[in-house]
PDB file of C-alpha atoms in Angstrom:
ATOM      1  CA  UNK L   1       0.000   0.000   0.000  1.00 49.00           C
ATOM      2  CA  UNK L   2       2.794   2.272   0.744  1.00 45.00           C
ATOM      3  CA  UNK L   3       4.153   2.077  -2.281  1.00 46.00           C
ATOM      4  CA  UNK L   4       1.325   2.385  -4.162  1.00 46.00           C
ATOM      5  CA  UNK L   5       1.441   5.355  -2.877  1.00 50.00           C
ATOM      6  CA  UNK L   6       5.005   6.083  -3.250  1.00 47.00           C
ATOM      7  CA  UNK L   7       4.481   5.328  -7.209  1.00 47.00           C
ATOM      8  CA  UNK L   8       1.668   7.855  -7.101  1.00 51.00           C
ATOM      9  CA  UNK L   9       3.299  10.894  -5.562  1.00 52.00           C
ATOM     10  CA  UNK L  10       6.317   9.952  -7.914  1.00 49.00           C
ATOM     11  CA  UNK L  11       4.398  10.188 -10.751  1.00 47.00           C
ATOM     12  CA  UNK L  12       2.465  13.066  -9.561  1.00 54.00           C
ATOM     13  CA  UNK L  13       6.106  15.088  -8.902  1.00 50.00           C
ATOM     14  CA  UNK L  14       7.169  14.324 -12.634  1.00 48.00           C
ATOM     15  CA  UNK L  15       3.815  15.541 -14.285  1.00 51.00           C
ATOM     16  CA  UNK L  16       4.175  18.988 -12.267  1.00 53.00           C
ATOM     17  CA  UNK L  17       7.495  19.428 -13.485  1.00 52.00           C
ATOM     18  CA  UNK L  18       6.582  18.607 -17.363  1.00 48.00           C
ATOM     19  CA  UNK L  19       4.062  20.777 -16.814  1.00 46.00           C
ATOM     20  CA  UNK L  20       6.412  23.919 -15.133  1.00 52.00           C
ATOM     21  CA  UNK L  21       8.758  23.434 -17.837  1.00 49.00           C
ATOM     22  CA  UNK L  22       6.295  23.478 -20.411  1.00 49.00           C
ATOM     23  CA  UNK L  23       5.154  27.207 -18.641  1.00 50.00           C
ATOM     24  CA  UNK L  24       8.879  28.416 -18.798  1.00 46.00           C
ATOM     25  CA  UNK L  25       9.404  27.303 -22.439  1.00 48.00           C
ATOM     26  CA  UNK L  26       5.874  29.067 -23.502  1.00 49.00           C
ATOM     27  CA  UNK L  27       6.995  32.029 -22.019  1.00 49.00           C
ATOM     28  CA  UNK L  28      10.288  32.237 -23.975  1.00 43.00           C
ATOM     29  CA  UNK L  29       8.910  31.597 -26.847  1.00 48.00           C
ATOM     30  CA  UNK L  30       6.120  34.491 -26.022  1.00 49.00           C
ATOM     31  CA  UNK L  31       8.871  36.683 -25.490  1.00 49.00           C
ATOM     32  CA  UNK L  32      10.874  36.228 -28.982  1.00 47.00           C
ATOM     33  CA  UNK L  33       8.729  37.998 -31.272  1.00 45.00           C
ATOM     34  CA  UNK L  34       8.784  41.221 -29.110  1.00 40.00           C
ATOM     35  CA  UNK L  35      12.452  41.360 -29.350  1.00 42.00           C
ATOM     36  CA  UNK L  36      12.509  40.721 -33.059  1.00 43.00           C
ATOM     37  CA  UNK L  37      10.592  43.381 -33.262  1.00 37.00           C
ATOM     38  CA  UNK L  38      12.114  45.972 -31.354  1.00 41.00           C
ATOM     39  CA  UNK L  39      15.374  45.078 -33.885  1.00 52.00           C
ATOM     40  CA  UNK L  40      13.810  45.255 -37.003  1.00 61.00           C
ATOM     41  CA  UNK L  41      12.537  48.887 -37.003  1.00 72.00           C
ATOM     42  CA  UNK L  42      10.931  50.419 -40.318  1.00 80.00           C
ATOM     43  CA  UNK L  43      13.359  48.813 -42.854  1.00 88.00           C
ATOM     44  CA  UNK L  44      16.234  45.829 -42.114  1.00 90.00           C
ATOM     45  CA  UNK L  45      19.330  44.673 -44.081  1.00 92.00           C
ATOM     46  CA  UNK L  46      21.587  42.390 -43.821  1.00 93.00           C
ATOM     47  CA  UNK L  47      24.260  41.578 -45.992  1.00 93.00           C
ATOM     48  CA  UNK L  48      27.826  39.841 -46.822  1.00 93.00           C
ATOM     49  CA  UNK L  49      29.948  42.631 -48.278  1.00 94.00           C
ATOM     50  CA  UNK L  50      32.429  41.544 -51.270  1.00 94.00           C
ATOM     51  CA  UNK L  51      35.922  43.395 -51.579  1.00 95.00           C
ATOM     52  CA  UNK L  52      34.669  44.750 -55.430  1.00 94.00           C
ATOM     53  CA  UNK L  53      31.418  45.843 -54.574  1.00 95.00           C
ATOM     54  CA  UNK L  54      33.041  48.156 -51.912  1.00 94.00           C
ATOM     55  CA  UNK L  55      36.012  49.392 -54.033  1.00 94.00           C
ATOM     56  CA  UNK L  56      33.929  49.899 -56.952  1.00 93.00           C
ATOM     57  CA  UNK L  57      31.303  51.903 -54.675  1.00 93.00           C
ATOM     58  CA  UNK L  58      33.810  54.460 -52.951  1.00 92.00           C
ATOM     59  CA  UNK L  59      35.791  54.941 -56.632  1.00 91.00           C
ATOM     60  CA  UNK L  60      32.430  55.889 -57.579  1.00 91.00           C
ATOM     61  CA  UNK L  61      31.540  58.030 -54.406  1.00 89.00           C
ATOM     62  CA  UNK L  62      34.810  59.945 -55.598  1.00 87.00           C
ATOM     63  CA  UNK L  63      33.993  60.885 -58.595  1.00 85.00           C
ATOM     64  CA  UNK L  64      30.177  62.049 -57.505  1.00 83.00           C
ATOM     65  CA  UNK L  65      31.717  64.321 -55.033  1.00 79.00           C
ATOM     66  CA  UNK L  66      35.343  65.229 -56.786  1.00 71.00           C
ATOM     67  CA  UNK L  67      37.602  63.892 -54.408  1.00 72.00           C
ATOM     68  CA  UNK L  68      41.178  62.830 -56.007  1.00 64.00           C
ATOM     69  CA  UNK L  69      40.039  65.267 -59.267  1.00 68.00           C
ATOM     70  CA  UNK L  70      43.485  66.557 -60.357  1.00 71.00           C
ATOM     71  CA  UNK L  71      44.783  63.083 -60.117  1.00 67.00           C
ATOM     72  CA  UNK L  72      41.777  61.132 -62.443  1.00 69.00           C
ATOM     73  CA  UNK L  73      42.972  64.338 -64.553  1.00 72.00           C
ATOM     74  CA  UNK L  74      46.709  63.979 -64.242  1.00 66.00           C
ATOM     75  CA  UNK L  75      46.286  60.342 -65.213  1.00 71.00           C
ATOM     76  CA  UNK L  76      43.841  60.850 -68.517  1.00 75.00           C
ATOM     77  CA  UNK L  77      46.746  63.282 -69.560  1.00 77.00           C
ATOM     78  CA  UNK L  78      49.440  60.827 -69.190  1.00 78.00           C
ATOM     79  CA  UNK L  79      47.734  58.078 -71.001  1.00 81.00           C
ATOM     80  CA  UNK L  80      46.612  60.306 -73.912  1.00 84.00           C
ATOM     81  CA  UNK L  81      50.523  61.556 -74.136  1.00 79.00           C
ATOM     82  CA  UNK L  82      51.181  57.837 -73.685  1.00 83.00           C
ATOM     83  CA  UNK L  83      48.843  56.986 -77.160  1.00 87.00           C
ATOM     84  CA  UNK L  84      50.458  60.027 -79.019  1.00 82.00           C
ATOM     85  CA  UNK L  85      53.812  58.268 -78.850  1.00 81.00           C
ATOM     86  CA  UNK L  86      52.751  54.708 -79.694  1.00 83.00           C
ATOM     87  CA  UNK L  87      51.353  56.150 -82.550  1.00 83.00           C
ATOM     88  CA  UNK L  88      54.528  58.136 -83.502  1.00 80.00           C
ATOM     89  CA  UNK L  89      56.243  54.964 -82.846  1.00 78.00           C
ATOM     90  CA  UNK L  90      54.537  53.236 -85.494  1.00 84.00           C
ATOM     91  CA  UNK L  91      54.513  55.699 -88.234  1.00 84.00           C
ATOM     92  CA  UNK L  92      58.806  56.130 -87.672  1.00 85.00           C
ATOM     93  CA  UNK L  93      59.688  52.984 -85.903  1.00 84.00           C
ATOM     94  CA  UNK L  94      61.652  55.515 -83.510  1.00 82.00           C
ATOM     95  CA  UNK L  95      62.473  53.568 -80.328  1.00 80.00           C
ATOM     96  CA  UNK L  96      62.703  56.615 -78.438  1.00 82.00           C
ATOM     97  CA  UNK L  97      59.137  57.383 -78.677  1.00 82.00           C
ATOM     98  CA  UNK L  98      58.483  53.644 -78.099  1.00 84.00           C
ATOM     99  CA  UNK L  99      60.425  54.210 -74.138  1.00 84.00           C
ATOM    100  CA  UNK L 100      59.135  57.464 -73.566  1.00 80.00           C
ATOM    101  CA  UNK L 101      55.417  56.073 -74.117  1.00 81.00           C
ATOM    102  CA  UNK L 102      56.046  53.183 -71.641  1.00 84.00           C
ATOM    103  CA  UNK L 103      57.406  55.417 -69.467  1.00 83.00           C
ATOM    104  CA  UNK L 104      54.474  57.752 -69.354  1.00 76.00           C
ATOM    105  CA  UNK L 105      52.146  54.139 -69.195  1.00 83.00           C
ATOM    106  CA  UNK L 106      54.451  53.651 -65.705  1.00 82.00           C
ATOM    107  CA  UNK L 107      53.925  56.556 -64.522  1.00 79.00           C
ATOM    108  CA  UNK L 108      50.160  56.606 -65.266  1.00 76.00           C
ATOM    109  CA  UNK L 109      49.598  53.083 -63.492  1.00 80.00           C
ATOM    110  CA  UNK L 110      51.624  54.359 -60.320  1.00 78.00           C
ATOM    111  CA  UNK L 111      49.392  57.438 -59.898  1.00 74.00           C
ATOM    112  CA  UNK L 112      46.400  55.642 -60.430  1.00 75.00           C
ATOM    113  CA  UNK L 113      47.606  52.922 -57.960  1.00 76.00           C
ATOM    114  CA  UNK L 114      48.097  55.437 -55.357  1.00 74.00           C
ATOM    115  CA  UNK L 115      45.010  57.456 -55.467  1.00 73.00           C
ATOM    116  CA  UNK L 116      43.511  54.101 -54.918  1.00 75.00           C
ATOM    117  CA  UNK L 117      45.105  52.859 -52.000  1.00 81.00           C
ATOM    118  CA  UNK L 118      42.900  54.259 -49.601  1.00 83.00           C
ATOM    119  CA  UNK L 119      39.885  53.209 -50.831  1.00 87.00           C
ATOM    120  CA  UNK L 120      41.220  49.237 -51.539  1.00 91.00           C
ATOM    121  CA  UNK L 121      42.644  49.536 -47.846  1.00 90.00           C
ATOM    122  CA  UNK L 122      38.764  50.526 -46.975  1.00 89.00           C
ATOM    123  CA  UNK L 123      36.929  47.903 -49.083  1.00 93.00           C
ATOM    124  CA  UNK L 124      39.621  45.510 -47.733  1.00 93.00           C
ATOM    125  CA  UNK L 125      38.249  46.028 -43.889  1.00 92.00           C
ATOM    126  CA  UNK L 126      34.943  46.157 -45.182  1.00 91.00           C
ATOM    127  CA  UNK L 127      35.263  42.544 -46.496  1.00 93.00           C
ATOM    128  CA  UNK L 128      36.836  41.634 -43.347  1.00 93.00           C
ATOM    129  CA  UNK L 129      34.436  42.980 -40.845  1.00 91.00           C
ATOM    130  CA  UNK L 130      31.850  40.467 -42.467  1.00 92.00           C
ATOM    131  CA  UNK L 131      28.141  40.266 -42.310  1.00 93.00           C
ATOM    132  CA  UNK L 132      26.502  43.751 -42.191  1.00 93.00           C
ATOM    133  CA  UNK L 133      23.478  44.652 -40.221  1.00 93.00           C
ATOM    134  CA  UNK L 134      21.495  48.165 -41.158  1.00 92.00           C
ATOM    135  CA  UNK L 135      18.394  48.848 -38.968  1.00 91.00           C
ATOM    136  CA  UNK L 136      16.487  52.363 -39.893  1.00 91.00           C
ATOM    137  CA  UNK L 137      14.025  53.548 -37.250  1.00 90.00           C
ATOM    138  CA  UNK L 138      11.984  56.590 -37.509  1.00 88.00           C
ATOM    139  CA  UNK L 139      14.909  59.605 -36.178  1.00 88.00           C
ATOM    140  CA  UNK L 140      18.090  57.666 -36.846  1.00 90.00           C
ATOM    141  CA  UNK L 141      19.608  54.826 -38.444  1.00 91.00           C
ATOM    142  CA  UNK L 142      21.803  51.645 -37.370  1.00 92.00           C
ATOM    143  CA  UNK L 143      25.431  50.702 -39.483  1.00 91.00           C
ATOM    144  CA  UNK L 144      25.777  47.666 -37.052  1.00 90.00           C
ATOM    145  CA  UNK L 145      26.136  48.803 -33.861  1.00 87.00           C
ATOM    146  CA  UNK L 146      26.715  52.448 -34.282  1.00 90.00           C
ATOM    147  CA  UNK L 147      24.494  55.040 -34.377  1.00 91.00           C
ATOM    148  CA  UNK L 148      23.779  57.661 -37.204  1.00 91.00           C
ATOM    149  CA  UNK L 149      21.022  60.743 -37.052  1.00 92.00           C
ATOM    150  CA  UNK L 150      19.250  61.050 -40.406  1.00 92.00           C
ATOM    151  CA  UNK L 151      20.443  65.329 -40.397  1.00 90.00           C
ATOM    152  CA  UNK L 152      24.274  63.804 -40.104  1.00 92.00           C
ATOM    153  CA  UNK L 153      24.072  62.340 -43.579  1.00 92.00           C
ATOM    154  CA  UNK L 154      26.022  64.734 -45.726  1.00 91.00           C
ATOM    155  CA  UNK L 155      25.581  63.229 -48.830  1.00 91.00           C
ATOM    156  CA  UNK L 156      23.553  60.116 -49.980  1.00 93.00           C
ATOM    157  CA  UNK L 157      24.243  59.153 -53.399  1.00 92.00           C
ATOM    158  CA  UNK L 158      22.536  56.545 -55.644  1.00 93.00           C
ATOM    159  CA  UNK L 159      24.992  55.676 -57.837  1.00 93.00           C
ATOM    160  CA  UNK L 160      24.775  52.758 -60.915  1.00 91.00           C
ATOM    161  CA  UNK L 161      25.622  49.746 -58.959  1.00 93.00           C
ATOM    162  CA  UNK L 162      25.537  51.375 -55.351  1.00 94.00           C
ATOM    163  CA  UNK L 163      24.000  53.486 -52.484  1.00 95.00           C
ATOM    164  CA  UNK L 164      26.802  55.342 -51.109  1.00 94.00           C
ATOM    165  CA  UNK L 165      25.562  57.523 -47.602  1.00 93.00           C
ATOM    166  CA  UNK L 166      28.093  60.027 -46.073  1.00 92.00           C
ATOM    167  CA  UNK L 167      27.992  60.609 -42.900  1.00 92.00           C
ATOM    168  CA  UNK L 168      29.184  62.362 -39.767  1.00 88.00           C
ATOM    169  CA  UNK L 169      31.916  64.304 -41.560  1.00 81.00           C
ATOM    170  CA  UNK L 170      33.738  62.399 -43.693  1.00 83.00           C
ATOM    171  CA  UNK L 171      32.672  58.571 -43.091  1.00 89.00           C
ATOM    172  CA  UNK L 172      31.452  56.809 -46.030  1.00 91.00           C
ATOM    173  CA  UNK L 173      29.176  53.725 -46.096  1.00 94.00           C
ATOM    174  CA  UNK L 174      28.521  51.959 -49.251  1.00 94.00           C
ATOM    175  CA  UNK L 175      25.107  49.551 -49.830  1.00 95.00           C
ATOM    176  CA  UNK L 176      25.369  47.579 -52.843  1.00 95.00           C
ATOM    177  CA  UNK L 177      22.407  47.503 -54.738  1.00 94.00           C
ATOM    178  CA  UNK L 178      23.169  43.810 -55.589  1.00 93.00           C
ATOM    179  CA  UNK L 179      22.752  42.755 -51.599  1.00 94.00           C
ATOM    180  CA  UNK L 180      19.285  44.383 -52.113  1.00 93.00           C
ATOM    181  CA  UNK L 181      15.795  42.999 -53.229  1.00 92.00           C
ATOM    182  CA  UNK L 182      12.997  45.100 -55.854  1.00 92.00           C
ATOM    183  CA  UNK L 183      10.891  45.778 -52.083  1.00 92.00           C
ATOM    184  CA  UNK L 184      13.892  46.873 -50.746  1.00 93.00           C
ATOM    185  CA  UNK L 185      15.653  48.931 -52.999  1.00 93.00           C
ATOM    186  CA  UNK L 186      12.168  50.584 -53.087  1.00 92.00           C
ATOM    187  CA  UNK L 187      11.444  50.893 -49.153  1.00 91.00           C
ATOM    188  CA  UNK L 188      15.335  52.474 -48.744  1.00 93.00           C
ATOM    189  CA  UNK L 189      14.703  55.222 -51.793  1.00 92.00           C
ATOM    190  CA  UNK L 190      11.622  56.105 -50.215  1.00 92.00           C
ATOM    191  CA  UNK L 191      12.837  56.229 -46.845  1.00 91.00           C
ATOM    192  CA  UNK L 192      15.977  58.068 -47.678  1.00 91.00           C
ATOM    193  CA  UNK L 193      13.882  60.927 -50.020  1.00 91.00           C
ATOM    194  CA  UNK L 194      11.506  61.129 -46.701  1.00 90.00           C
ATOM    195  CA  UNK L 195      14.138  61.611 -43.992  1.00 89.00           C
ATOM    196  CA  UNK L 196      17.225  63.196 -45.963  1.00 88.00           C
ATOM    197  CA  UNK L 197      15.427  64.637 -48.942  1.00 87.00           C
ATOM    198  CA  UNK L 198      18.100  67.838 -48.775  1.00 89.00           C
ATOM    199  CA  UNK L 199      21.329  65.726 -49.351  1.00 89.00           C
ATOM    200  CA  UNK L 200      19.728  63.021 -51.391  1.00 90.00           C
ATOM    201  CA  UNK L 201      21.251  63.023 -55.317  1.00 88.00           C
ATOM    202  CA  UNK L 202      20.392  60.598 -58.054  1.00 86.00           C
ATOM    203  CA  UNK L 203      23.649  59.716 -60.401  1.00 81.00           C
ATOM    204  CA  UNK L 204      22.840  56.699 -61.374  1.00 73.00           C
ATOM    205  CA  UNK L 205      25.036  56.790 -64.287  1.00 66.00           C
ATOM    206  CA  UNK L 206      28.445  56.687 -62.202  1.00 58.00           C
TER     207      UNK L 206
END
């Protein structure tokens, strides 16, 4: 009889837990959906960003705003200087002309190189950093976990292959279009023309 009764209480002991741990794990699972949420705010991205994409992006954020100018100049002179003496080469067969215009060709390749270095160092970290979060909420936006105001974007420029945003001075984030779905691409234009309409600029051929 007394264990009968043993077996009972047992058994009792075990359903009461099943049934507290079935509470806890209701109430965790209750609790998800508010925090994912909270995260997602008005629009979320998320992305793996590829050493091109970024290098391309910031070589075209340069030219949209000028930066490195006189050296994109410098460099188109030097390779049209180059072409003059190939072509003198050819008509005289003068090897002079035929050094001088790989010469210039050096020249133009180092400059290029080193106006570039900056951004490839840039696009380089980028890659490295890995996944990318955005999160844009109604007065500011996330870059993974800092920060930004929507009136300290500078610029924002939709370029051909990119969204480039600058930001807080001279800090430059660039969202491939690529990474980006049809909804998307249309949810961050519209956001972006609603919160920084003033700095906003369409050059989608660069």
């Amino acid at each position: 009889m007394q264990e009968n009764e043993k077996q009972e209480q047992q058994a009792q002991d075990i359903s009461e837990e099943m049934i507290s741990r079935e509470n806890i794990s209701r109430e965790i699972r209750e609790e998800e959906p508010a925090e994912d949420t909270q995260e997602q705010g008005l629009l979320n991205i998320t992305f793996i960003p590829k050493f091109m994409d970024i290098f391309d992006g910031l070589c075209a954020t340069d030219q949209a705003d000028g930066t490195g100018k006189r050296a994109r100049m410098l460099f188109v002179v030097l390779v049209l200087l180059m072409c003059v003496q190939l072509v003198g080469f050819f008509s005289t067969q003068n090897g002079f002309m035929f050094l001088f215009a790989l010469l210039l060709g050096g020249v133009a390749l180092f400059i290029k190189k080193k106006s570039q270095r900056f951004n490839r160092d840039i696009a380089k970290a980028f890659e490295d950093e890995g996944e990318q979060r955005l999160v844009f909420e109604e007065d500011s936006f996330h870059l993974n976990e800092k920060q930004v105001s929507y009136d300290e974007i500078a610029h924002l420029y939709e370029l051909k292959k990119v969204f480039s945003i600058i930001y807080q001075g001279n800090h430059v984030y660039i969202l491939p279009k690529s990474v980006l779905d049809p909804q998307q691409t249309e949810q961050f234009v519209s956001l972006m023309k609603e919160k920084a309409s003033a700095v906003y600029e369409q050059r989608s051929k660069q």
